[in-house]
PDB file of C-alpha atoms in Angstrom:
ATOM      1  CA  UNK A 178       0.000   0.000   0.000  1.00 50.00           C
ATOM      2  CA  UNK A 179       0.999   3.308  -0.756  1.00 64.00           C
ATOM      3  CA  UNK A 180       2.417   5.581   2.032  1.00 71.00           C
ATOM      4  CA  UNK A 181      -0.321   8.299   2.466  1.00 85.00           C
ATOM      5  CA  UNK A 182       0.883  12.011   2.517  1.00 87.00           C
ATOM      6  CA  UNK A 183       0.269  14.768   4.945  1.00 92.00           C
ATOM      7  CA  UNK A 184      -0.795  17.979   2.839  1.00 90.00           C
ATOM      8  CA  UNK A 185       2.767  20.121   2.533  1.00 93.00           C
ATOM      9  CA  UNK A 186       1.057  23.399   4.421  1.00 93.00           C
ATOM     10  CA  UNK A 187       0.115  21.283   7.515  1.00 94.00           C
ATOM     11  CA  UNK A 188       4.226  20.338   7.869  1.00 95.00           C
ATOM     12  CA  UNK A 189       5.069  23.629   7.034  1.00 94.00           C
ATOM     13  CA  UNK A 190       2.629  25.053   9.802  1.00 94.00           C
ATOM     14  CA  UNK A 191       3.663  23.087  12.449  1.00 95.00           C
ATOM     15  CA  UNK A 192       7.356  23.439  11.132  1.00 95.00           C
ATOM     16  CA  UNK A 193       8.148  26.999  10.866  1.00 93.00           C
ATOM     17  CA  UNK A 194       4.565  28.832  11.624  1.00 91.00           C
ATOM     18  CA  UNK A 195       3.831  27.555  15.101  1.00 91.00           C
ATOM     19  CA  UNK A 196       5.480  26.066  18.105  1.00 90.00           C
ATOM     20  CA  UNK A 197       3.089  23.365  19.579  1.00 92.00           C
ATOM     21  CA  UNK A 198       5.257  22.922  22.773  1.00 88.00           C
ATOM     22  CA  UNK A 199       3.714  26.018  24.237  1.00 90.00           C
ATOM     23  CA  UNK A 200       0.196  25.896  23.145  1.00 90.00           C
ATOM     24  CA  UNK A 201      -0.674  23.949  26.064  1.00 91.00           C
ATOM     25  CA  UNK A 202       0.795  25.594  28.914  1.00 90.00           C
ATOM     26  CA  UNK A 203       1.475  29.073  27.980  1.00 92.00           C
ATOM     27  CA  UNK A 204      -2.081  30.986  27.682  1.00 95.00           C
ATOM     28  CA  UNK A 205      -5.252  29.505  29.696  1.00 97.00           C
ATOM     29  CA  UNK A 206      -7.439  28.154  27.199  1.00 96.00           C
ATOM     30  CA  UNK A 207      -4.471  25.870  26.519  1.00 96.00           C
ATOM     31  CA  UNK A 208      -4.166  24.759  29.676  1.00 97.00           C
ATOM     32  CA  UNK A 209      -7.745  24.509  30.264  1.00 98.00           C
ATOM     33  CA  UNK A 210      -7.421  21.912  26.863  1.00 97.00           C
ATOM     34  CA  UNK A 211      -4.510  19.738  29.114  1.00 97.00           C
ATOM     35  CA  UNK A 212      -5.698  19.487  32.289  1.00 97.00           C
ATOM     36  CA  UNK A 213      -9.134  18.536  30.971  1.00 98.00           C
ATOM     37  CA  UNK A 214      -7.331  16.247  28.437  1.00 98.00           C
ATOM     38  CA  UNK A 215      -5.343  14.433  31.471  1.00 98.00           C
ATOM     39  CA  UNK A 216      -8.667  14.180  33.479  1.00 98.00           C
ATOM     40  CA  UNK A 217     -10.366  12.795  30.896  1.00 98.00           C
ATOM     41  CA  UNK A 218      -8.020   9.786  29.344  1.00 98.00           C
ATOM     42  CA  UNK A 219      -6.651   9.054  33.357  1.00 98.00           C
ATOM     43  CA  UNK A 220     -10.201   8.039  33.748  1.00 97.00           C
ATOM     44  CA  UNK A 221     -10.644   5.697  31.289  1.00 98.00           C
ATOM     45  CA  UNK A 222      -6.709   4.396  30.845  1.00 98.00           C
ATOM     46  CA  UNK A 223      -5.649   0.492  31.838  1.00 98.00           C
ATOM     47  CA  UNK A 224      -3.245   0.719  34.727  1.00 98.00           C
ATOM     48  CA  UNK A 225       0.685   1.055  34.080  1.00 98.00           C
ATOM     49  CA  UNK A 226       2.379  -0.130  32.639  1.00 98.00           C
ATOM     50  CA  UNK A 227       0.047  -0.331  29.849  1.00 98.00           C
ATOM     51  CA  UNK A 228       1.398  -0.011  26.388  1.00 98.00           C
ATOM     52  CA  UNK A 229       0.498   3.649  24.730  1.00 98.00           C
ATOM     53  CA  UNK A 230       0.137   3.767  20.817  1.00 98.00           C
ATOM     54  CA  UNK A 231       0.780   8.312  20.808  1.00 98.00           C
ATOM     55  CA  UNK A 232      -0.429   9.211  17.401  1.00 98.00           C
ATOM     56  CA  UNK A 233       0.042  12.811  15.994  1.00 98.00           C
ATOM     57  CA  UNK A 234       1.329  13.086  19.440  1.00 97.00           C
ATOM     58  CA  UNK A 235       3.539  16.415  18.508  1.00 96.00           C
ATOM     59  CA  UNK A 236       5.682  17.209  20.789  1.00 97.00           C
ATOM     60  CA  UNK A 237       5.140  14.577  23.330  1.00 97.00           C
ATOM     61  CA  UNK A 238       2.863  16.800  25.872  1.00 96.00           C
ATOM     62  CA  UNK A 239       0.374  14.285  26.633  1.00 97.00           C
ATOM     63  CA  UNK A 240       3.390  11.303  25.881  1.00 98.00           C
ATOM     64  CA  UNK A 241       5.469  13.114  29.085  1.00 97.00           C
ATOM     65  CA  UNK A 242       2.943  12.853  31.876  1.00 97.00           C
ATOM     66  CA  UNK A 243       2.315   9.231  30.547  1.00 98.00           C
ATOM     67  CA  UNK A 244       5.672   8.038  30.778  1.00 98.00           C
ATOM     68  CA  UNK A 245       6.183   9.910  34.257  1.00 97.00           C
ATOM     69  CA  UNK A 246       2.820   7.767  35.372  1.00 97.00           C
ATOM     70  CA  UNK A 247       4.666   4.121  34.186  1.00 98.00           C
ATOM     71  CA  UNK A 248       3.138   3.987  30.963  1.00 98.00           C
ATOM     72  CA  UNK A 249       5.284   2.605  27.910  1.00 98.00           C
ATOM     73  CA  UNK A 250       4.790   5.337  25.083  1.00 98.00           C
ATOM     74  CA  UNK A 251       5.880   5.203  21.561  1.00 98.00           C
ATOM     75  CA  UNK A 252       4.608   8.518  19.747  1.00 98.00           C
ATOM     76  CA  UNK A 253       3.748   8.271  15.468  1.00 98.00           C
ATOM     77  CA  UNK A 254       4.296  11.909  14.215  1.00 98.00           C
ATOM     78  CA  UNK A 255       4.667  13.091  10.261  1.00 97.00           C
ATOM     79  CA  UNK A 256       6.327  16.612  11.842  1.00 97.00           C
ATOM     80  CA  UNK A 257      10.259  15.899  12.077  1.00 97.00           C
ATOM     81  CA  UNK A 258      10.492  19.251  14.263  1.00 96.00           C
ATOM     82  CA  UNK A 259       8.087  17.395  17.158  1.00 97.00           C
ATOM     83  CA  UNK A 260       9.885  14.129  16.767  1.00 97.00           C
ATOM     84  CA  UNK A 261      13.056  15.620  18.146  1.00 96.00           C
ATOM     85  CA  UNK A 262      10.980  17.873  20.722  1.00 96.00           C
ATOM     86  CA  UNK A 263       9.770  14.957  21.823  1.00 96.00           C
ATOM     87  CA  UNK A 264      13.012  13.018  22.512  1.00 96.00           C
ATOM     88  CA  UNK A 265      14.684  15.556  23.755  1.00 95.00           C
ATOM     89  CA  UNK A 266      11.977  16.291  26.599  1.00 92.00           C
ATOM     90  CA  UNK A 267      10.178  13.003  27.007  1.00 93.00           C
ATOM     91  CA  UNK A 268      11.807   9.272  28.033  1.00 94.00           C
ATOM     92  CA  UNK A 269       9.115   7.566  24.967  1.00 97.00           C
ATOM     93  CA  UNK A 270      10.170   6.171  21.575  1.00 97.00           C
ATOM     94  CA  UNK A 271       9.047   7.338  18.728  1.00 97.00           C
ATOM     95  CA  UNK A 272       8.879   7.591  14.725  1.00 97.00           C
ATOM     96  CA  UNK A 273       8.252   9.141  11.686  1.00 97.00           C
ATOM     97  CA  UNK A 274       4.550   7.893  10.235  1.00 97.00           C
ATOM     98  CA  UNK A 275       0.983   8.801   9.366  1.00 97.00           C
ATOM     99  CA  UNK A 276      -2.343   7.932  11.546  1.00 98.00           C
ATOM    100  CA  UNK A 277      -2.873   5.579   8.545  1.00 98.00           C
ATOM    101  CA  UNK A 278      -0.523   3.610   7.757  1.00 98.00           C
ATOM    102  CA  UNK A 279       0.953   2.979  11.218  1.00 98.00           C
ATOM    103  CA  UNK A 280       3.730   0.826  11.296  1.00 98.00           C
ATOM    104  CA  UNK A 281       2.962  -1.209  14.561  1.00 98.00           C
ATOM    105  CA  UNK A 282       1.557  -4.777  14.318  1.00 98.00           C
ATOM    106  CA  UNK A 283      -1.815  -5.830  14.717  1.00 98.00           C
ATOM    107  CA  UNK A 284      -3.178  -6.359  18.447  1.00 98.00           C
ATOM    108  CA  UNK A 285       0.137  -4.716  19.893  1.00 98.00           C
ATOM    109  CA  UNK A 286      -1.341  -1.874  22.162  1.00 98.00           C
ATOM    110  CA  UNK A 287      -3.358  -1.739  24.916  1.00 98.00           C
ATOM    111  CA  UNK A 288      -4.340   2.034  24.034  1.00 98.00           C
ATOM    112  CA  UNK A 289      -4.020   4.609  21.094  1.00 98.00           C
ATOM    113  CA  UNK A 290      -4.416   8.198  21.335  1.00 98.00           C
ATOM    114  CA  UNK A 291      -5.366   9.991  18.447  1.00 98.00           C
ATOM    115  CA  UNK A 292      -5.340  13.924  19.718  1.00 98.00           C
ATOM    116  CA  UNK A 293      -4.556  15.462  16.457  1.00 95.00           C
ATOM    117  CA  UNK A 294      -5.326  13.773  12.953  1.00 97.00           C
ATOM    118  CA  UNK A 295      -8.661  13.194  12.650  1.00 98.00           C
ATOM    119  CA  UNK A 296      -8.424  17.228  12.355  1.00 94.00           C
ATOM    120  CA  UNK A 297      -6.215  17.397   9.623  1.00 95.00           C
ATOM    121  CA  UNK A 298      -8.360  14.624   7.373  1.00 97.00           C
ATOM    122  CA  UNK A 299     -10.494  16.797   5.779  1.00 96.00           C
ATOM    123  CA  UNK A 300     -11.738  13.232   3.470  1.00 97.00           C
ATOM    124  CA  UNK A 301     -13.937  11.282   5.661  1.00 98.00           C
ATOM    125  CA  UNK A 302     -12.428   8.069   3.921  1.00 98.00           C
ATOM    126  CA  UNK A 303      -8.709   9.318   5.617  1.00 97.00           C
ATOM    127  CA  UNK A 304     -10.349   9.785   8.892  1.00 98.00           C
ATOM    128  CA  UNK A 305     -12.085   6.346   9.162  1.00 98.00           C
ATOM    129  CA  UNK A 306      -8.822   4.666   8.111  1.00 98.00           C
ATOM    130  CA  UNK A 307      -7.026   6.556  10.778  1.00 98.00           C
ATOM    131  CA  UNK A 308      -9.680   4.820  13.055  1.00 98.00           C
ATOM    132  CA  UNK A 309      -9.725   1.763  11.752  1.00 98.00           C
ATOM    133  CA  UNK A 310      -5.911   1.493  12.030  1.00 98.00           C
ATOM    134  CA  UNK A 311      -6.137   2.559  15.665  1.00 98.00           C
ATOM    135  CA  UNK A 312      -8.730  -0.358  16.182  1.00 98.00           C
ATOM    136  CA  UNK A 313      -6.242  -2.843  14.184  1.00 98.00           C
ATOM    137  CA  UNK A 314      -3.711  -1.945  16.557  1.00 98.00           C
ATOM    138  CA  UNK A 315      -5.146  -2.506  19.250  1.00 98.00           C
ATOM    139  CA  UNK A 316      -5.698  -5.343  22.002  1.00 98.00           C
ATOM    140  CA  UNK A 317      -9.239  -7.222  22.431  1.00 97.00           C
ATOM    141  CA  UNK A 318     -11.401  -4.297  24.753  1.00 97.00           C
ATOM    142  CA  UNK A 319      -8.141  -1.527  23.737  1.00 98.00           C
ATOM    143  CA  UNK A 320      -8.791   2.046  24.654  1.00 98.00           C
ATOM    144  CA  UNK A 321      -9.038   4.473  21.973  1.00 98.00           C
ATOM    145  CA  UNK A 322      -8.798   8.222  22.386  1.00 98.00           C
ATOM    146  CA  UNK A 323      -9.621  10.832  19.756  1.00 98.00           C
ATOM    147  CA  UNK A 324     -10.025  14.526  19.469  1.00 98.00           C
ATOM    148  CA  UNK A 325     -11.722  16.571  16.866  1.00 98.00           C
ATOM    149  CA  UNK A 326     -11.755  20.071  16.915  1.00 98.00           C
ATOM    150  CA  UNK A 327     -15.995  20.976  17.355  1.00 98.00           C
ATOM    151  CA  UNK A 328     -17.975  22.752  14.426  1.00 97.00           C
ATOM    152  CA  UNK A 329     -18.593  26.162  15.919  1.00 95.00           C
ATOM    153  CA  UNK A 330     -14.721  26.687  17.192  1.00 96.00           C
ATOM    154  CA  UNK A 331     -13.725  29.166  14.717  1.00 93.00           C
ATOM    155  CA  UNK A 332     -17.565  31.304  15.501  1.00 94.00           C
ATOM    156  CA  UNK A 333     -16.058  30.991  19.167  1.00 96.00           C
ATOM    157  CA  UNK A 334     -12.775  32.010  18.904  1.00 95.00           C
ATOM    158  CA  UNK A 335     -13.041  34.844  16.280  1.00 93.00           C
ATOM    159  CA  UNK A 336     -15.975  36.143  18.156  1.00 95.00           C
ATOM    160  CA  UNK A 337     -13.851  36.346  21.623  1.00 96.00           C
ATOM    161  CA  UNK A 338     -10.727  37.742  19.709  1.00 95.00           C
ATOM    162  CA  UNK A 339     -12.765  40.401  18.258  1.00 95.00           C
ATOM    163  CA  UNK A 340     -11.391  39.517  14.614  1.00 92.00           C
ATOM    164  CA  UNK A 341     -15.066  39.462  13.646  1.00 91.00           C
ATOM    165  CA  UNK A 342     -15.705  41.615  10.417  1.00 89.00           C
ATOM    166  CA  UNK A 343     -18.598  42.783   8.581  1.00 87.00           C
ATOM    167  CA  UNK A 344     -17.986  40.244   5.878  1.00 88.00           C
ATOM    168  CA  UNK A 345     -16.494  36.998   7.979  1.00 87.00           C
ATOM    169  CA  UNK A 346     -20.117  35.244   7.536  1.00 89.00           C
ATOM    170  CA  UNK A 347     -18.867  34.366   4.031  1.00 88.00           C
ATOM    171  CA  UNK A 348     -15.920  32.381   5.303  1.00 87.00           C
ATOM    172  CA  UNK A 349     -17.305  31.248   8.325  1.00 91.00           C
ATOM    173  CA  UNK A 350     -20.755  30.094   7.168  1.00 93.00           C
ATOM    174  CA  UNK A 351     -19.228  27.034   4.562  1.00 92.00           C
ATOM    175  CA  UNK A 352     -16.963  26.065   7.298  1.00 92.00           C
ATOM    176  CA  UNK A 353     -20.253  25.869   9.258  1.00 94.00           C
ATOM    177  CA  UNK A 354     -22.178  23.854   6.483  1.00 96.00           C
ATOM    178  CA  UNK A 355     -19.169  21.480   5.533  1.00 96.00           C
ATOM    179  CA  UNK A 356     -17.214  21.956   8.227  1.00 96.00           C
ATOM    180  CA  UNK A 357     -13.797  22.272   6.088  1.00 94.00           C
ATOM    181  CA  UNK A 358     -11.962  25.056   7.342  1.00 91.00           C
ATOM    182  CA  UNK A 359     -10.507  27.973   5.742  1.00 77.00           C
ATOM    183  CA  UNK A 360      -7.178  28.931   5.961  1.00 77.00           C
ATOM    184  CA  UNK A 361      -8.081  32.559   5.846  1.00 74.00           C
ATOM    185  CA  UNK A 362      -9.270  32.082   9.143  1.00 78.00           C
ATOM    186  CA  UNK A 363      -6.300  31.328  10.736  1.00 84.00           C
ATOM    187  CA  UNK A 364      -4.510  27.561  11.172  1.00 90.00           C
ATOM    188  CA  UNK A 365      -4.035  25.363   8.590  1.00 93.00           C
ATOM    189  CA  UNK A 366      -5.783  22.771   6.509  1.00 91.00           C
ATOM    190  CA  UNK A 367      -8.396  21.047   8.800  1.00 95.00           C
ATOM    191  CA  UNK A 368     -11.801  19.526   9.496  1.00 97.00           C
ATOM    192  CA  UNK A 369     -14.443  20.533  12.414  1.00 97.00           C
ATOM    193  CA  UNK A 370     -16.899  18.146  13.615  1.00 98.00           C
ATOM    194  CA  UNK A 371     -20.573  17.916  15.569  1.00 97.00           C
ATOM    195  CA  UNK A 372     -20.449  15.456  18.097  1.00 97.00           C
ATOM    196  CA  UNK A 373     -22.961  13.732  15.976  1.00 97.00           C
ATOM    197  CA  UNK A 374     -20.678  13.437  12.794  1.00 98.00           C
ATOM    198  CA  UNK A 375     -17.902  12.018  15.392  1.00 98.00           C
ATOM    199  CA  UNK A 376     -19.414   9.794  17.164  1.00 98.00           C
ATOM    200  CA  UNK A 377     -20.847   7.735  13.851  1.00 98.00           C
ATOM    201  CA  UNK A 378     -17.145   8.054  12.338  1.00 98.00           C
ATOM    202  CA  UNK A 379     -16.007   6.095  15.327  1.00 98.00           C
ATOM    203  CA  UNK A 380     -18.666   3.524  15.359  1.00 98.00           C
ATOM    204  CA  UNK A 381     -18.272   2.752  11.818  1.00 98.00           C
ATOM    205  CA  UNK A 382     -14.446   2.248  12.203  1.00 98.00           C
ATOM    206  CA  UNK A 383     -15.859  -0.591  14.901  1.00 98.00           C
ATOM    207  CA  UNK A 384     -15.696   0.570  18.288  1.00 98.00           C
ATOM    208  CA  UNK A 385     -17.909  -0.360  21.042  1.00 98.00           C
ATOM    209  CA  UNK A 386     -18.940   1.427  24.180  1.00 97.00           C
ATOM    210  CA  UNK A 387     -18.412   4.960  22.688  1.00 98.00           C
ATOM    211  CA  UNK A 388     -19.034   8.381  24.732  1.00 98.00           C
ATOM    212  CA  UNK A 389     -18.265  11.898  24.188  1.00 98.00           C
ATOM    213  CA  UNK A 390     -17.204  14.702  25.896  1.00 98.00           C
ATOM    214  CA  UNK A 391     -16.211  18.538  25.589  1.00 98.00           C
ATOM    215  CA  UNK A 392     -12.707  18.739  26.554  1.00 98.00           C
ATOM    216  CA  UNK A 393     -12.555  22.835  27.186  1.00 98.00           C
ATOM    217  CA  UNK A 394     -16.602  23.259  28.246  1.00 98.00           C
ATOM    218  CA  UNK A 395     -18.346  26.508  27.742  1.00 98.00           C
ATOM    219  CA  UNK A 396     -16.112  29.160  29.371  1.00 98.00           C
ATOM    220  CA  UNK A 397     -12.974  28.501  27.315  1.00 98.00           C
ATOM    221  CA  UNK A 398     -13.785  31.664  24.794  1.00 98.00           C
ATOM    222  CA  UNK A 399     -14.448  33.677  28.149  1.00 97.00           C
ATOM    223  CA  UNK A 400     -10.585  33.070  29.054  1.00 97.00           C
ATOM    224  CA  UNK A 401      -9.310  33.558  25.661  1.00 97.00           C
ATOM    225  CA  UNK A 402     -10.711  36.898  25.293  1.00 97.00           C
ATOM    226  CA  UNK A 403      -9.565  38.302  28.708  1.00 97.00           C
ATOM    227  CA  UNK A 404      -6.270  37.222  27.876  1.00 97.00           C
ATOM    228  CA  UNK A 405      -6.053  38.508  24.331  1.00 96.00           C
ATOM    229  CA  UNK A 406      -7.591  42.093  24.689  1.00 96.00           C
ATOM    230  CA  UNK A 407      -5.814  42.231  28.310  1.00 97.00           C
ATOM    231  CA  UNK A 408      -2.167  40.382  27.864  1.00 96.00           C
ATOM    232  CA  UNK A 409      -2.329  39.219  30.791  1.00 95.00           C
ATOM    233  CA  UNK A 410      -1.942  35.945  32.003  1.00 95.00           C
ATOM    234  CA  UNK A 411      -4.538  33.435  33.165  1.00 97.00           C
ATOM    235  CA  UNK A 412      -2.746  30.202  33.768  1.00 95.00           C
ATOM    236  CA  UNK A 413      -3.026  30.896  37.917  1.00 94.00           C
ATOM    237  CA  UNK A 414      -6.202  32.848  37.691  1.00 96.00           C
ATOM    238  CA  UNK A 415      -9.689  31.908  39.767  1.00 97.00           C
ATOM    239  CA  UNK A 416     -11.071  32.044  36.069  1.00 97.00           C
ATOM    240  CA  UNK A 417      -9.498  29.103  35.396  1.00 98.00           C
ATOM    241  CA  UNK A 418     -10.207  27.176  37.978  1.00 97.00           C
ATOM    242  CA  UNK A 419     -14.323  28.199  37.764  1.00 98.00           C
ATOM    243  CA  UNK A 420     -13.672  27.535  33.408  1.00 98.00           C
ATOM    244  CA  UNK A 421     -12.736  23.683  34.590  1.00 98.00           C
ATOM    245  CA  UNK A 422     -15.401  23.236  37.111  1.00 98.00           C
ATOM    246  CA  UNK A 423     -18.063  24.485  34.065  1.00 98.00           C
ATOM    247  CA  UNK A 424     -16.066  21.687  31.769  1.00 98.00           C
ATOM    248  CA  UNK A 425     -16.751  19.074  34.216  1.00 98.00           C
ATOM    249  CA  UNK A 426     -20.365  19.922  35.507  1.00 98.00           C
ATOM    250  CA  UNK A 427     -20.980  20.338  31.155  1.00 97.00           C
ATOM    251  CA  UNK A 428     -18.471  17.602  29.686  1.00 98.00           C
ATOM    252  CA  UNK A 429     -21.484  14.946  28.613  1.00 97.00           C
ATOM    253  CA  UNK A 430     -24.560  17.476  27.889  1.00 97.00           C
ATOM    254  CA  UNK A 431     -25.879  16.839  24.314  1.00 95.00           C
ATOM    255  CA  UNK A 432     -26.650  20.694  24.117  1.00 95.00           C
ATOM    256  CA  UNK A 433     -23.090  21.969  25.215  1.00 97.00           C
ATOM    257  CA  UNK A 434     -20.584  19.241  24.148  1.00 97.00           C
ATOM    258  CA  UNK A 435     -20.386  21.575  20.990  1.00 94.00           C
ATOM    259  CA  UNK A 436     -19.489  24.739  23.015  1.00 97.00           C
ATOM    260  CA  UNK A 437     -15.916  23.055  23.514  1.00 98.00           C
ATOM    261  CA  UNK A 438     -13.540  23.573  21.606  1.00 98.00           C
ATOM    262  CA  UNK A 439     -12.462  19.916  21.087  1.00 98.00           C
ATOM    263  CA  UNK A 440     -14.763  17.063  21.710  1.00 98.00           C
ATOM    264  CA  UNK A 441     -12.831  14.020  23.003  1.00 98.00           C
ATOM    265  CA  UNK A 442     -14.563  10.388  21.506  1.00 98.00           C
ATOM    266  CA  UNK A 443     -13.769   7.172  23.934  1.00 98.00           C
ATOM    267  CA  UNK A 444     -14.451   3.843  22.765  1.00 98.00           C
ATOM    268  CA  UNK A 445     -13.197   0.049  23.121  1.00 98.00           C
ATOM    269  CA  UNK A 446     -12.760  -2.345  20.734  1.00 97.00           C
ATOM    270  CA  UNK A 447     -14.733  -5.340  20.813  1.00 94.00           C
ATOM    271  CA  UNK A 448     -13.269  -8.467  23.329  1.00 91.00           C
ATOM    272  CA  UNK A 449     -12.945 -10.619  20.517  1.00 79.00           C
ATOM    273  CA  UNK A 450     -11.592  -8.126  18.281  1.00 48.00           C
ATOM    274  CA  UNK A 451      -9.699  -9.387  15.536  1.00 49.00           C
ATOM    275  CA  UNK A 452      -7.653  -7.428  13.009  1.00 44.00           C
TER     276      UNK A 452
END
């Protein structure tokens, strides 16, 4: 089978437009992302030293609290920049490769993580064979762990940066309908979800047992625009701490789920699983 490609601008973005170490610790909405990120997987993750399948794991974020917890993490990444930011900060192995066409062998994980790709497959085809390699992967009753980034995002973020124009309903209603983003928003080349749309990609890539949840919760846009009209940091603030306790008391609400700005998918695959 032919190796699939990552589109050129999404390398060069995360190359030389955008450092993804910081994005998670550096401004609150990021951190709001982690810690509800961390919460989330350390309730459903098999005890250490479970083996960790980190794919698009960047930088190895999520791969260095792992490893510190006894979990054995190898990290799949097409950036070569977060490769080596990853080995140099985080005691995990890790390679070169694409969400799918991962190298590992069938049934040789007892969880994967997929926090980035299914956002950069814009093709629905791509992002059910991203799942579906995650499920080969994976042990009889394996965890998966995905992220998509949710449908109204961009709305959420432009309208809280005030970089809301007169005119932005022609870019931002298509991204709306199709949910295909548009670079002139800001980013790269990606895809935006409903909860809806993700949860039947992951059932028809053959997991069991799946449930959703917003990661960030409704008061993530609240923290981003304080900080960006302000400059002033939120990381330590009370706001941050109320923005979490929002995420959890909203995290499985049908009608809010969407106000996040990633929804996280959990599901299993099947105890007789086979390849």
């Amino acid at each position: 089978m032919e190796t699939p490609q990552v589109a050129p601008e999404i390398i060069d973005y995360y190359t030389s437009a955008y450092d993804e170490v910081v994005r998670l610790s550096s401004v609150a909405h990021g951190r709001l992302e982690f810690l509800r990120t961390q919460e989330l997987l350390r309730r459903h993750l098999p005890a250490a030293p479970a083996a960790v399948l980190d794919v698009g794991g960047g930088p190895g974020v999520h791969a260095r609290w792992l490893v510190s917890h006894g979990y054995r993490v190898h990290l799949v990444d097409p950036v070569e920049r977060h490769l080596q930011q990853a080995l140099a900060s985080t005691a995990c192995t890790a390679e070169l490769g694409d969400a799918r066409a991962l190298t590992a062998t069938d049934r040789s994980y007892d969880t994967v993580l997929l926090l980035g790709p299914l956002y950069h497959l814009t093709e629905r085809t791509d992002r059910i064979q991203a799942l579906r390699e995650a499920r080969r992967v994976l042990r009889p009753s394996g965890l998966m762990a995905a992220a998509a980034i949710s449908r109204h995002a961009g709305l959420l973020d432009l309208a809280a940066t005030a970089r809301l124009e007169p005119d932005s309903a022609d870019s931002l209603l298509p991204v709306l309908a199709s949910g295909r983003h548009d670079g002139r928003l800001g980013f790269t080349t990606a895809y935006f979800h409903t909860a809806d749309e993700l949860r039947t990609e992951v059932i028809d890539a053959g997991f069991t047992d799946v449930r959703l949840y917003g990661i960030e919760g409704p008061a993530w846009p609240t923290l981003k625009g304080i900080e960006t009209h302000t400059g002033e940091s939120l990381t330590d603030s009370p706001l941050l701490e109320s923005a979490l306790t929002a995420a959890r008391i909203a995290e499985s609400d049908p009608a809010l789920i969407a106000s996040s700005s990633h929804i996280l998918a959990v599901g299993r695959t099947p105890a007789d699983s086979g390849s």
